[in-house]
CSV table of C-alpha atoms and ligand atoms in Angstrom, one decimal:
chain,number,residue,atom,x,y,z
A,1,MET,CA,-53.5,-36.4,42.2
A,2,ASN,CA,-49.6,-37.3,42.6
A,3,VAL,CA,-48.3,-34.5,44.5
A,4,THR,CA,-44.1,-34.2,44.4
A,5,ILE,CA,-43.3,-32.8,47.9
A,6,ALA,CA,-40.0,-31.1,47.2
A,7,GLY,CA,-37.8,-29.4,50.4
A,8,ILE,CA,-37.6,-30.5,53.9
A,9,VAL,CA,-39.7,-33.3,54.7
A,10,SER,CA,-39.8,-35.2,58.3
A,11,GLY,CA,-38.3,-38.4,58.3
A,12,SER,CA,-40.8,-39.3,60.5
A,13,ASN,CA,-43.8,-38.4,57.6
A,14,GLY,CA,-44.7,-42.2,56.4
A,15,PRO,CA,-46.3,-40.8,53.0
A,16,ALA,CA,-43.4,-38.6,52.9
A,17,ILE,CA,-40.9,-42.1,53.4
A,18,ALA,CA,-43.5,-43.2,51.0
A,19,GLN,CA,-43.2,-40.5,48.1
A,20,ALA,CA,-39.0,-40.6,48.6
A,21,ALA,CA,-39.2,-44.3,47.8
A,22,ARG,CA,-41.0,-44.1,44.7
A,23,VAL,CA,-38.9,-41.1,43.6
A,24,LEU,CA,-36.0,-43.0,44.0
A,25,ALA,CA,-37.4,-46.3,42.2
A,26,ASP,CA,-38.5,-43.5,39.3
A,27,GLY,CA,-34.8,-43.0,39.1
A,28,GLY,CA,-34.5,-39.9,41.0
A,29,LEU,CA,-32.3,-38.1,43.6
A,30,VAL,CA,-34.0,-38.3,46.9
A,31,ALA,CA,-31.1,-36.7,50.2
A,32,MET,CA,-31.5,-38.8,53.4
A,33,PRO,CA,-29.9,-38.6,56.8
A,34,THR,CA,-27.6,-41.1,57.9
A,35,GLU,CA,-25.7,-41.0,61.6
A,36,THR,CA,-22.8,-39.8,60.0
A,37,VAL,CA,-24.0,-37.0,57.3
A,38,TYR,CA,-26.2,-36.8,55.3
A,39,GLY,CA,-26.5,-38.2,51.7
A,40,LEU,CA,-27.5,-37.4,48.2
A,41,ALA,CA,-29.0,-40.9,47.0
A,42,ALA,CA,-29.7,-42.9,44.0
A,43,ARG,CA,-31.0,-46.3,43.2
A,44,ALA,CA,-27.8,-48.1,42.7
A,45,ASP,CA,-28.8,-50.0,39.8
A,46,ASP,CA,-29.6,-47.7,37.2
A,47,ASP,CA,-26.4,-46.1,36.1
A,48,ALA,CA,-28.8,-42.8,34.3
A,49,ALA,CA,-30.1,-42.2,38.1
A,50,VAL,CA,-26.5,-42.4,39.9
A,51,ALA,CA,-25.0,-40.1,36.5
A,52,LYS,CA,-27.9,-37.5,38.1
A,53,ILE,CA,-26.0,-38.2,41.3
A,54,PHE,CA,-22.7,-36.8,39.8
A,55,ALA,CA,-24.2,-33.8,37.7
A,56,THR,CA,-25.7,-32.6,40.8
A,57,LYS,CA,-22.2,-32.1,43.2
A,58,GLY,CA,-20.0,-31.5,40.5
A,59,ARG,CA,-18.2,-34.4,40.6
A,60,PRO,CA,-15.6,-36.1,38.6
A,61,SER,CA,-16.9,-39.4,37.6
A,62,ASP,CA,-14.2,-41.4,37.9
A,63,HIS,CA,-14.9,-40.6,41.9
A,64,PRO,CA,-16.8,-43.9,42.8
A,65,LEU,CA,-19.9,-43.8,45.3
A,66,ILE,CA,-20.6,-46.1,48.4
A,67,VAL,CA,-23.7,-48.1,47.7
A,68,HIS,CA,-25.8,-48.0,50.6
A,69,VAL,CA,-27.5,-51.7,52.0
A,70,LEU,CA,-29.8,-52.6,55.0
A,71,GLY,CA,-27.1,-55.8,55.9
A,72,ARG,CA,-25.3,-58.8,55.0
A,73,GLU,CA,-28.0,-60.3,52.3
A,74,GLN,CA,-28.1,-57.2,50.2
A,75,ALA,CA,-24.7,-56.4,50.5
A,76,LEU,CA,-24.2,-60.0,48.8
A,77,ALA,CA,-26.3,-58.9,45.8
A,78,PHE,CA,-23.6,-56.5,44.8
A,79,ALA,CA,-20.3,-58.2,46.0
A,80,ALA,CA,-18.1,-61.1,43.9
A,81,GLY,CA,-18.4,-62.3,47.6
A,82,LEU,CA,-16.9,-61.3,51.2
A,83,SER,CA,-13.7,-61.7,52.4
A,84,GLU,CA,-12.9,-62.9,55.7
A,85,ALA,CA,-11.9,-59.3,56.9
A,86,ALA,CA,-15.2,-57.7,54.6
A,87,GLU,CA,-16.8,-60.3,57.1
A,88,ARG,CA,-15.8,-59.8,60.4
A,89,LEU,CA,-16.2,-55.7,59.9
A,90,ILE,CA,-20.1,-56.9,59.3
A,91,ALA,CA,-20.6,-58.9,61.8
A,92,ALA,CA,-19.2,-56.0,64.2
A,93,PHE,CA,-20.1,-52.8,63.1
A,94,TRP,CA,-23.1,-53.0,61.0
A,95,PRO,CA,-25.7,-51.4,61.1
A,96,GLY,CA,-23.4,-48.6,61.7
A,97,PRO,CA,-20.5,-46.1,60.8
A,98,VAL,CA,-18.2,-48.5,58.9
A,99,THR,CA,-17.9,-48.8,55.1
A,100,VAL,CA,-16.1,-52.0,53.4
A,101,ILE,CA,-14.7,-52.4,49.9
A,102,VAL,CA,-15.2,-55.5,48.5
A,103,ARG,CA,-14.3,-57.0,44.8
A,104,ARG,CA,-17.5,-55.7,43.0
A,105,ALA,CA,-20.0,-58.3,41.4
A,106,PRO,CA,-19.7,-58.2,37.6
A,107,GLY,CA,-22.0,-55.5,35.9
A,108,VAL,CA,-23.6,-54.4,38.8
A,109,ALA,CA,-23.1,-50.8,39.6
A,110,ASP,CA,-20.8,-50.0,37.2
A,111,ALA,CA,-21.9,-46.2,37.4
A,112,ALA,CA,-21.5,-46.2,40.9
A,113,ALA,CA,-18.1,-47.8,41.2
A,114,ALA,CA,-17.2,-45.8,38.4
A,115,GLY,CA,-16.2,-48.6,36.4
A,116,LEU,CA,-13.5,-49.9,39.4
A,117,PRO,CA,-13.7,-53.8,39.9
A,118,THR,CA,-14.4,-53.0,43.2
A,119,LEU,CA,-17.7,-51.5,45.7
A,120,ALA,CA,-17.6,-49.3,48.4
A,121,LEU,CA,-20.4,-51.0,51.0
A,122,ARG,CA,-22.5,-49.0,53.9
A,123,CYS,CA,-25.0,-50.1,56.1
A,124,PRO,CA,-26.6,-47.0,57.6
A,125,ALA,CA,-28.0,-47.7,61.1
A,126,HIS,CA,-30.1,-44.5,61.1
A,127,PRO,CA,-33.8,-45.3,61.3
A,128,VAL,CA,-34.8,-43.1,58.8
A,129,ALA,CA,-32.7,-44.4,56.3
A,130,ARG,CA,-33.4,-47.5,57.0
A,131,ALA,CA,-37.6,-47.2,57.2
A,132,LEU,CA,-36.1,-45.6,53.4
A,133,MET,CA,-33.9,-48.8,52.0
A,134,GLU,CA,-37.0,-50.7,53.2
A,135,GLN,CA,-39.5,-48.9,51.4
A,136,CYS,CA,-36.8,-48.7,48.5
A,137,ALA,CA,-36.6,-53.0,48.7
A,138,ARG,CA,-39.9,-53.5,48.6
A,139,LEU,CA,-39.9,-51.3,45.0
A,140,GLY,CA,-37.1,-53.8,43.8
A,141,VAL,CA,-34.4,-51.3,44.4
A,142,PRO,CA,-31.1,-53.6,46.1
A,143,GLY,CA,-29.3,-50.1,47.4
A,144,LEU,CA,-28.9,-47.1,47.6
A,145,ALA,CA,-26.2,-44.9,45.8
A,146,ALA,CA,-25.0,-42.3,48.2
A,147,PRO,CA,-22.0,-39.7,48.7
A,148,SER,CA,-22.2,-36.7,51.0
A,149,ALA,CA,-25.3,-34.6,49.9
A,150,ASN,CA,-22.5,-31.4,49.5
A,151,ARG,CA,-21.3,-30.2,46.5
A,152,PHE,CA,-17.9,-31.8,45.3
A,153,GLY,CA,-14.9,-30.6,47.7
A,154,ARG,CA,-16.6,-29.1,49.7
A,155,VAL,CA,-18.0,-29.9,54.0
A,156,SER,CA,-19.9,-32.6,54.2
A,157,PRO,CA,-24.0,-31.5,55.5
A,158,THR,CA,-24.7,-32.9,58.8
A,159,THR,CA,-28.1,-31.4,59.0
A,160,ALA,CA,-31.5,-31.0,56.3
A,161,ALA,CA,-31.3,-27.7,56.2
A,162,HIS,CA,-27.4,-28.1,55.0
A,163,VAL,CA,-28.2,-30.0,51.9
A,164,SER,CA,-30.7,-27.5,51.3
A,165,GLU,CA,-28.5,-24.7,50.8
A,166,GLU,CA,-26.3,-27.1,49.0
A,167,PHE,CA,-28.6,-27.9,46.4
A,168,GLY,CA,-31.8,-25.7,47.2
A,169,PRO,CA,-35.5,-26.2,47.4
A,170,GLU,CA,-36.1,-28.8,44.4
A,171,LEU,CA,-34.5,-31.3,45.9
A,172,MET,CA,-36.4,-34.2,48.3
A,173,VAL,CA,-34.6,-33.5,51.7
A,174,LEU,CA,-36.1,-36.3,54.1
A,175,ASP,CA,-35.1,-34.8,57.9
A,176,GLY,CA,-33.9,-37.0,60.8
A,177,GLY,CA,-32.0,-34.7,62.5
A,178,ALA,CA,-28.6,-33.6,63.2
A,179,SER,CA,-26.5,-36.3,62.3
A,180,GLU,CA,-25.2,-38.2,65.5
A,181,LEU,CA,-21.6,-38.5,63.9
A,182,GLY,CA,-20.9,-35.6,62.3
A,183,ILE,CA,-18.1,-37.4,60.1
A,184,GLU,CA,-17.9,-39.8,57.7
A,185,SER,CA,-17.9,-43.6,57.9
A,186,ALA,CA,-14.2,-45.0,58.7
A,187,ILE,CA,-13.4,-46.7,55.2
A,188,VAL,CA,-11.8,-49.9,55.2
A,189,ASP,CA,-10.8,-51.4,52.3
A,190,CYS,CA,-11.2,-55.8,52.4
A,191,SER,CA,-11.1,-56.6,48.8
A,192,GLY,CA,-7.1,-57.3,49.0
A,193,THR,CA,-4.8,-59.2,51.1
A,194,ALA,CA,-4.6,-57.2,54.2
A,195,PRO,CA,-7.1,-55.0,55.3
A,196,VAL,CA,-6.3,-51.5,54.2
A,197,LEU,CA,-7.8,-47.8,56.3
A,198,LEU,CA,-8.5,-45.6,53.4
A,199,ARG,CA,-9.9,-43.2,55.8
A,200,PRO,CA,-10.7,-43.1,59.1
A,201,GLY,CA,-13.8,-42.1,61.1
A,202,VAL,CA,-15.5,-42.3,64.8
A,203,VAL,CA,-15.0,-46.0,65.2
A,204,THR,CA,-11.4,-46.2,66.1
A,205,ARG,CA,-8.6,-47.8,64.5
A,206,GLU,CA,-8.5,-49.9,67.7
A,207,GLN,CA,-12.2,-51.1,67.5
A,208,LEU,CA,-11.6,-51.5,63.9
A,209,GLU,CA,-8.2,-53.9,64.3
A,210,ARG,CA,-10.2,-55.8,67.4
A,211,ALA,CA,-13.0,-56.7,64.8
A,212,LEU,CA,-10.4,-57.7,62.1
A,213,GLY,CA,-7.4,-59.3,64.8
A,214,THR,CA,-4.9,-58.2,62.8
A,215,THR,CA,-3.4,-55.1,62.2
A,216,LEU,CA,-4.3,-51.8,59.8
A,217,ARG,CA,-1.8,-51.2,56.8
A,218,GLU,CA,-1.9,-47.8,55.8
A,219,PRO,CA,-3.1,-47.5,52.1
A,220,ASP,CA,0.5,-47.5,50.3
A,221,ALA,CA,0.4,-46.8,45.9
A,222,ALA,CA,-0.8,-50.3,45.2
A,223,SER,CA,-4.3,-49.3,47.0
A,224,PRO,CA,-7.5,-48.4,45.6
A,225,SER,CA,-7.3,-44.8,45.7
A,226,ALA,CA,-10.1,-43.3,47.4
A,227,PRO,CA,-10.0,-39.8,45.4
A,228,GLY,CA,-12.8,-38.0,48.6
A,229,THR,CA,-9.7,-38.9,50.3
A,230,LEU,CA,-8.1,-36.0,47.9
A,231,GLU,CA,-5.8,-33.8,50.4
A,232,SER,CA,-8.2,-30.6,49.7
A,233,HIS,CA,-11.5,-31.6,50.5
A,234,TYR,CA,-13.9,-31.3,53.4
A,235,ALA,CA,-13.2,-27.2,52.7
A,236,PRO,CA,-15.0,-24.4,54.3
A,237,ARG,CA,-14.7,-21.2,52.7
A,238,ALA,CA,-12.6,-19.5,54.6
A,239,THR,CA,-8.8,-20.1,54.7
A,240,LEU,CA,-8.3,-23.0,57.6
A,241,ARG,CA,-5.3,-22.4,59.2
A,242,LEU,CA,-4.4,-25.6,62.1
A,243,MET,CA,-1.8,-24.2,64.6
A,244,SER,CA,-0.4,-25.9,68.0
A,245,PRO,CA,-1.8,-24.8,71.3
A,246,SER,CA,1.2,-22.3,72.4
A,247,GLU,CA,1.1,-20.9,68.1
A,248,LEU,CA,-2.3,-20.1,68.5
A,249,LYS,CA,-1.7,-19.0,72.3
A,250,THR,CA,0.8,-16.1,70.2
A,251,ALA,CA,-0.9,-15.4,67.7
A,252,LEU,CA,-4.3,-14.0,69.7
A,253,GLN,CA,-1.9,-12.3,72.1
A,254,VAL,CA,-0.7,-10.2,68.9
A,255,LEU,CA,-4.1,-10.0,67.8
A,256,PRO,CA,-6.6,-7.0,68.6
A,257,ALA,CA,-10.1,-8.7,70.0
A,258,THR,CA,-11.6,-6.3,67.7
A,259,VAL,CA,-10.6,-8.0,64.2
A,260,GLN,CA,-12.8,-8.9,62.0
A,261,GLY,CA,-12.8,-11.6,60.0
A,262,VAL,CA,-11.3,-14.7,61.8
A,263,ALA,CA,-12.4,-17.0,63.6
A,264,VAL,CA,-10.9,-19.5,66.3
A,265,TYR,CA,-11.9,-23.3,67.2
A,266,SER,CA,-9.5,-24.1,70.1
A,267,ARG,CA,-9.6,-25.8,73.2
A,268,THR,CA,-7.5,-24.3,75.6
A,269,ALA,CA,-7.8,-21.1,74.2
A,270,PRO,CA,-9.5,-18.2,76.9
A,271,ARG,CA,-13.2,-19.1,76.5
A,272,ARG,CA,-14.3,-15.5,77.0
A,273,HIS,CA,-12.0,-14.3,73.7
A,274,PRO,CA,-14.1,-12.7,71.3
A,275,LEU,CA,-13.0,-14.3,68.6
A,276,VAL,CA,-13.1,-18.0,70.3
A,277,GLN,CA,-15.1,-20.8,70.3
A,278,VAL,CA,-14.7,-23.6,72.1
A,279,MET,CA,-13.1,-26.9,70.7
A,280,PRO,CA,-15.0,-29.8,73.0
A,281,ASP,CA,-12.2,-32.0,75.3
A,282,ASP,CA,-14.1,-35.2,73.8
A,283,PRO,CA,-13.6,-36.2,69.9
A,284,ARG,CA,-16.7,-37.7,69.2
A,285,ALA,CA,-18.2,-34.1,70.4
A,286,VAL,CA,-16.2,-32.5,68.0
A,287,ALA,CA,-16.8,-34.8,65.4
A,288,ARG,CA,-20.4,-34.1,65.9
A,289,GLU,CA,-20.2,-30.4,65.3
A,290,LEU,CA,-17.3,-30.3,63.5
A,291,PHE,CA,-18.6,-29.3,60.2
A,292,ALA,CA,-21.7,-27.7,61.2
A,293,VAL,CA,-19.3,-24.7,63.2
A,294,LEU,CA,-17.6,-24.7,60.2
A,295,ARG,CA,-20.1,-23.9,57.7
A,296,ALA,CA,-21.1,-21.5,60.9
A,297,PHE,CA,-18.4,-19.4,60.3
A,298,ASP,CA,-18.2,-19.3,56.8
A,299,ALA,CA,-22.3,-17.8,57.2
A,300,ARG,CA,-20.6,-15.7,58.8
A,301,GLY,CA,-18.1,-14.4,56.4
A,302,VAL,CA,-14.9,-14.7,57.8
A,303,LYS,CA,-12.1,-15.0,55.8
A,304,LEU,CA,-9.6,-16.4,57.8
A,305,ILE,CA,-10.3,-20.0,60.5
A,306,TRP,CA,-7.3,-20.8,63.4
A,307,VAL,CA,-8.4,-24.3,64.6
A,308,GLU,CA,-6.3,-25.4,67.5
A,309,GLN,CA,-4.8,-28.9,66.4
A,310,PRO,CA,-5.8,-31.5,68.3
A,311,PRO,CA,-3.8,-34.2,70.2
A,312,ASP,CA,-2.1,-36.4,67.7
A,313,THR,CA,-3.6,-39.6,69.7
A,314,PRO,CA,-5.6,-42.3,68.3
A,315,ASP,CA,-9.5,-41.3,69.5
A,316,TRP,CA,-8.7,-38.0,67.5
A,317,GLU,CA,-7.9,-39.5,64.4
A,318,GLY,CA,-10.8,-39.1,62.2
A,319,VAL,CA,-11.3,-35.5,63.6
A,320,ASN,CA,-7.7,-34.6,62.3
A,321,ASP,CA,-7.7,-36.5,58.6
A,322,ARG,CA,-10.8,-33.7,58.3
A,323,LEU,CA,-9.0,-31.2,59.7
A,324,GLN,CA,-6.0,-31.9,57.7
A,325,ARG,CA,-8.0,-32.0,54.9
A,326,ALA,CA,-9.7,-28.5,54.8
A,327,ALA,CA,-6.2,-27.1,56.1
A,328,ALA,CA,-4.6,-28.1,52.7
A,329,HIS,CA,-7.5,-26.3,50.5
B,1,TXA,O1,-20.6,-41.5,56.0
B,1,TXA,C1,-20.2,-42.1,54.7
B,1,TXA,O2,-19.6,-42.7,54.5
B,1,TXA,C2,-21.9,-40.8,54.2
B,1,TXA,C3,-22.4,-41.3,54.2
B,1,TXA,C4,-23.8,-40.5,53.4
B,1,TXA,O3,-23.2,-42.7,54.1
B,1,TXA,N1,-20.9,-41.2,52.7
B,1,TXA,C5,-19.7,-40.7,52.0
B,1,TXA,O4,-19.4,-40.9,50.9
B,1,TXA,O5,-19.0,-40.5,52.7
B,1,TXA,P1,-18.8,-40.4,49.8
B,1,TXA,O6,-18.9,-40.1,48.4
B,1,TXA,O7,-18.6,-38.2,50.3
B,1,TXA,O8,-17.5,-40.6,50.4
B,1,TXA,C6,-17.0,-42.2,50.1
B,1,TXA,C7,-15.6,-42.1,49.5
B,1,TXA,C8,-15.1,-41.4,48.9
B,1,TXA,O9,-13.3,-40.9,49.0
B,1,TXA,C9,-14.7,-42.3,47.1
B,1,TXA,O10,-13.3,-42.3,46.4
B,1,TXA,C10,-14.4,-43.8,48.5
B,1,TXA,O11,-15.5,-43.9,49.4
B,1,TXA,N2,-14.4,-45.1,47.4
B,1,TXA,C11,-16.2,-45.4,47.5
B,1,TXA,N3,-15.4,-46.4,46.6
B,1,TXA,C12,-14.7,-46.7,46.7
B,1,TXA,C13,-13.4,-47.7,46.2
B,1,TXA,N4,-14.6,-48.8,44.9
B,1,TXA,N5,-12.2,-47.8,46.2
B,1,TXA,C14,-11.5,-47.0,46.9
B,1,TXA,N6,-12.3,-45.9,47.5
B,1,TXA,C15,-14.0,-46.0,46.8
B,2,MG,MG1,-18.1,-36.9,50.1
């Protein structure tokens, strides 16, 4: 009488969460909502389960995954101690969209860490993710390895439907609504002598630095590489070009408004221009909708996406990072 639920299931459905936890405890995969983007989860302490994530995503096995935990206590099961920087970020931002990289406890989560001596740990705030992890903990699962639930190199999913489009109906997807933040967590490497920002997120550099009580270093040759910070990442199928406001203005003046195959995402272009989708002025609003906007352009079959470069200010850092990677494809 064990009916397997697959496809999209409401995350407020208690029996579905219980079943998802059993699937995970048994070494299977489930997609879960988080406040940043949807994740493709497996139990972090089972290398064979984690291998299914790499296979399903088409992700090279040397690209480490983030392990999701309920809080500091669970984090300690994976870490070889927490540095002061990690402690400060955990105290300030967990649960929330900040991932810390710490030194890994020997022998745990080898596959998730891709064999590295460090491990990325994140404590999501989304109630469905938390309910799922609580059920998992009752079944003896100490944490969930979960990359963004997209095929390798593609745009991260911010809705349950996006995940199903990526992986088909056999995968169980817990629906927790559209992700509130919309871009992936900020990643801070706290495993060395000084904290390094490996991936900017919605929490700004200034907020991170205030909590750390020190400035963040830029990644350099000595920093662990975060391969997800590969240049061409978060890529739509269409070619994305970043343009300055004036470049875009000129381009729109010469382009016939009825041209096919071009989409424009802009804050300052004429709002009634038929090609233009208006970009909000608030960076958080743009972060929230960015990946869905890129997916919608792809679904329309456009070949070219022109995006107006947002201001080069700290509050736009997370969005600018994703746009630059999408444009580098
Ligand atoms: O918001 C998020 O962080 C989402 C949700 C699902 O939690 N997850 C996510 O995971 O974005 P993923 O796998 O798509 O990106 C994780 C990034 C990758 O760039 C990976 O290379 C980096 O974290 N990473 C993981 N472990 C690392 C480590 N030990 N050292 C350096 N980079 C690491
Ligand atoms: Mg990803």
